[in-house]
Amino acid sequence: ARAWAAQYAGELISQIDATTRQAVQQATARWIGNGEPLEALIADLAPFFGRGRAELIAATEVTRAYQMGSERAWAAAGAVVEMEWQTVRDERVCPLCGPLHGQRAPLGGRFEGEIAPPPRHPRCRCFTRPVLQDR
């Protein structure tokens, strides 16, 4: 997750320049590596975006970094063939993500309807779990 964040975090944030994108990448990778609370990453991003947008970006980019890191680790392990979409299964699950709970996609692929793995939207709380090949 840290390696992915250092290279790609911030790429999907709209209307930011290369310098700001690099700051997001560095801050996210540093945060993943140091184990501080999410508040520390928000504080690092707030000078660039303001508090509210920094909270949104921090939550979304961390989710994306861990998803991509998981996919890379699963691929390297060689035993994972699919990933299964998981919601947190509570009253706050959104109508975009709720129907995806339990759907499977090939590792590194997309879900039904060409939907990319989580996060599907800002502040998405979804994740995937690995599905191992049958032995």
Coordinates of C-alpha atoms in Angstrom, one line a residue:
A1 CA 0.0 0.0 0.0
R2 CA 2.8 2.4 0.9
A3 CA 4.6 1.8 -2.5
W4 CA 1.4 2.3 -4.4
A5 CA 0.6 5.5 -2.5
A6 CA 4.0 6.9 -3.1
Q7 CA 3.6 6.6 -6.8
Y8 CA -0.1 6.9 -7.6
A9 CA -2.1 8.5 -4.7
G10 CA -3.9 11.6 -5.7
E11 CA -4.1 10.8 -9.4
L12 CA -7.9 10.7 -9.4
I13 CA -8.4 13.9 -7.4
S14 CA -9.8 16.5 -9.8
Q15 CA -8.4 19.9 -10.3
I16 CA -5.0 19.6 -8.6
D17 CA -1.6 20.4 -10.1
A18 CA 1.5 18.1 -10.2
T19 CA 3.0 19.7 -7.1
T20 CA -0.1 19.1 -5.0
R21 CA -0.5 15.6 -6.4
Q22 CA 3.1 14.9 -5.3
A23 CA 2.4 16.2 -1.8
V24 CA -0.7 13.9 -1.6
Q25 CA 1.5 10.9 -2.7
Q26 CA 4.2 11.7 -0.2
A27 CA 1.9 12.4 2.7
T28 CA -0.2 9.3 2.1
A29 CA 2.9 7.0 1.8
R30 CA 4.4 8.6 4.9
W31 CA 1.2 8.1 6.8
I32 CA 0.9 4.4 5.8
G33 CA 4.5 3.8 6.9
N34 CA 4.4 5.6 10.3
G35 CA 1.2 4.2 11.9
E36 CA -0.1 7.5 13.0
P37 CA -3.9 8.2 13.4
L38 CA -5.8 9.3 10.3
E39 CA -5.9 12.8 11.8
A40 CA -2.1 13.2 11.1
L41 CA -2.7 12.6 7.4
I42 CA -5.6 15.1 7.4
A43 CA -3.4 17.7 9.1
D44 CA -0.7 17.1 6.4
L45 CA -3.3 17.6 3.6
A46 CA -5.3 20.5 5.1
P47 CA -2.9 23.3 4.0
F48 CA -3.4 22.2 0.4
F49 CA -7.2 21.6 0.5
G50 CA -8.8 23.0 3.7
R51 CA -10.0 20.8 6.5
G52 CA -13.1 19.4 4.9
R53 CA -11.7 18.4 1.6
A54 CA -8.5 17.0 3.4
E55 CA -10.7 14.6 5.4
L56 CA -12.5 13.4 2.2
I57 CA -9.2 13.0 0.3
A58 CA -7.4 11.2 3.2
A59 CA -10.2 8.7 3.7
T60 CA -10.5 8.0 0.0
E61 CA -6.8 7.8 -0.8
V62 CA -6.0 5.5 2.1
T63 CA -8.8 3.1 1.0
R64 CA -7.5 3.2 -2.5
A65 CA -3.9 2.6 -1.5
Y66 CA -4.7 -0.3 0.7
Q67 CA -6.9 -1.9 -2.0
M68 CA -4.2 -1.6 -4.6
G69 CA -1.6 -2.9 -2.1
S70 CA -3.8 -5.8 -1.3
E71 CA -4.3 -6.7 -4.9
R72 CA -0.5 -6.6 -5.6
A73 CA 0.2 -8.8 -2.5
W74 CA -2.5 -11.3 -3.5
A75 CA -1.1 -11.5 -7.1
A76 CA 2.4 -12.0 -5.7
A77 CA 1.2 -14.8 -3.5
G78 CA -0.2 -16.7 -6.5
A79 CA -3.1 -18.4 -4.7
V80 CA -5.7 -15.7 -5.1
V81 CA -7.8 -15.9 -8.2
E82 CA -10.7 -13.6 -7.5
M83 CA -11.7 -10.8 -5.1
E84 CA -15.0 -10.4 -3.5
W85 CA -16.6 -7.0 -2.9
Q86 CA -17.5 -6.3 0.8
T87 CA -19.5 -3.6 2.3
V88 CA -19.5 -2.9 6.1
R89 CA -23.2 -4.1 6.0
D90 CA -24.7 -1.3 8.1
E91 CA -27.3 1.3 7.7
R92 CA -24.8 3.8 6.1
V93 CA -24.0 1.6 3.1
C94 CA -24.8 3.6 0.0
P95 CA -27.1 2.5 -2.8
L96 CA -24.2 2.4 -5.2
C97 CA -22.2 -0.1 -3.2
G98 CA -24.9 -2.1 -1.4
P99 CA -25.8 -4.3 -4.5
L100 CA -22.1 -5.1 -5.0
H101 CA -21.7 -6.9 -1.7
G102 CA -20.6 -10.5 -2.4
Q103 CA -20.0 -10.0 -6.1
R104 CA -16.7 -11.4 -7.4
A105 CA -14.3 -10.2 -10.0
P106 CA -11.0 -11.6 -11.3
L107 CA -8.0 -10.5 -9.4
G108 CA -6.9 -7.2 -11.0
G109 CA -10.1 -7.0 -12.9
R110 CA -13.4 -5.1 -12.7
F111 CA -16.8 -6.0 -11.2
E112 CA -20.0 -6.4 -13.1
G113 CA -20.8 -3.3 -15.1
E114 CA -17.1 -2.5 -15.5
I115 CA -16.9 -1.2 -11.9
A116 CA -13.4 -0.7 -10.5
P117 CA -12.6 -2.1 -7.1
P118 CA -13.1 0.1 -4.0
P119 CA -13.3 3.0 -3.3
R120 CA -16.2 3.5 -5.6
H121 CA -16.8 7.1 -4.5
P122 CA -15.3 9.5 -2.0
R123 CA -15.5 8.2 1.6
C124 CA -16.3 4.8 0.4
R125 CA -15.9 2.2 3.2
C126 CA -16.0 -0.9 1.0
F127 CA -13.1 -3.3 0.6
T128 CA -12.4 -6.6 -1.2
R129 CA -11.4 -9.9 0.3
P130 CA -9.3 -12.5 -1.5
V131 CA -10.9 -15.6 -2.9
L132 CA -8.4 -18.5 -3.1
Q133 CA -8.2 -21.0 -5.9
D134 CA -9.9 -24.4 -5.2
R135 CA -7.4 -27.2 -4.4

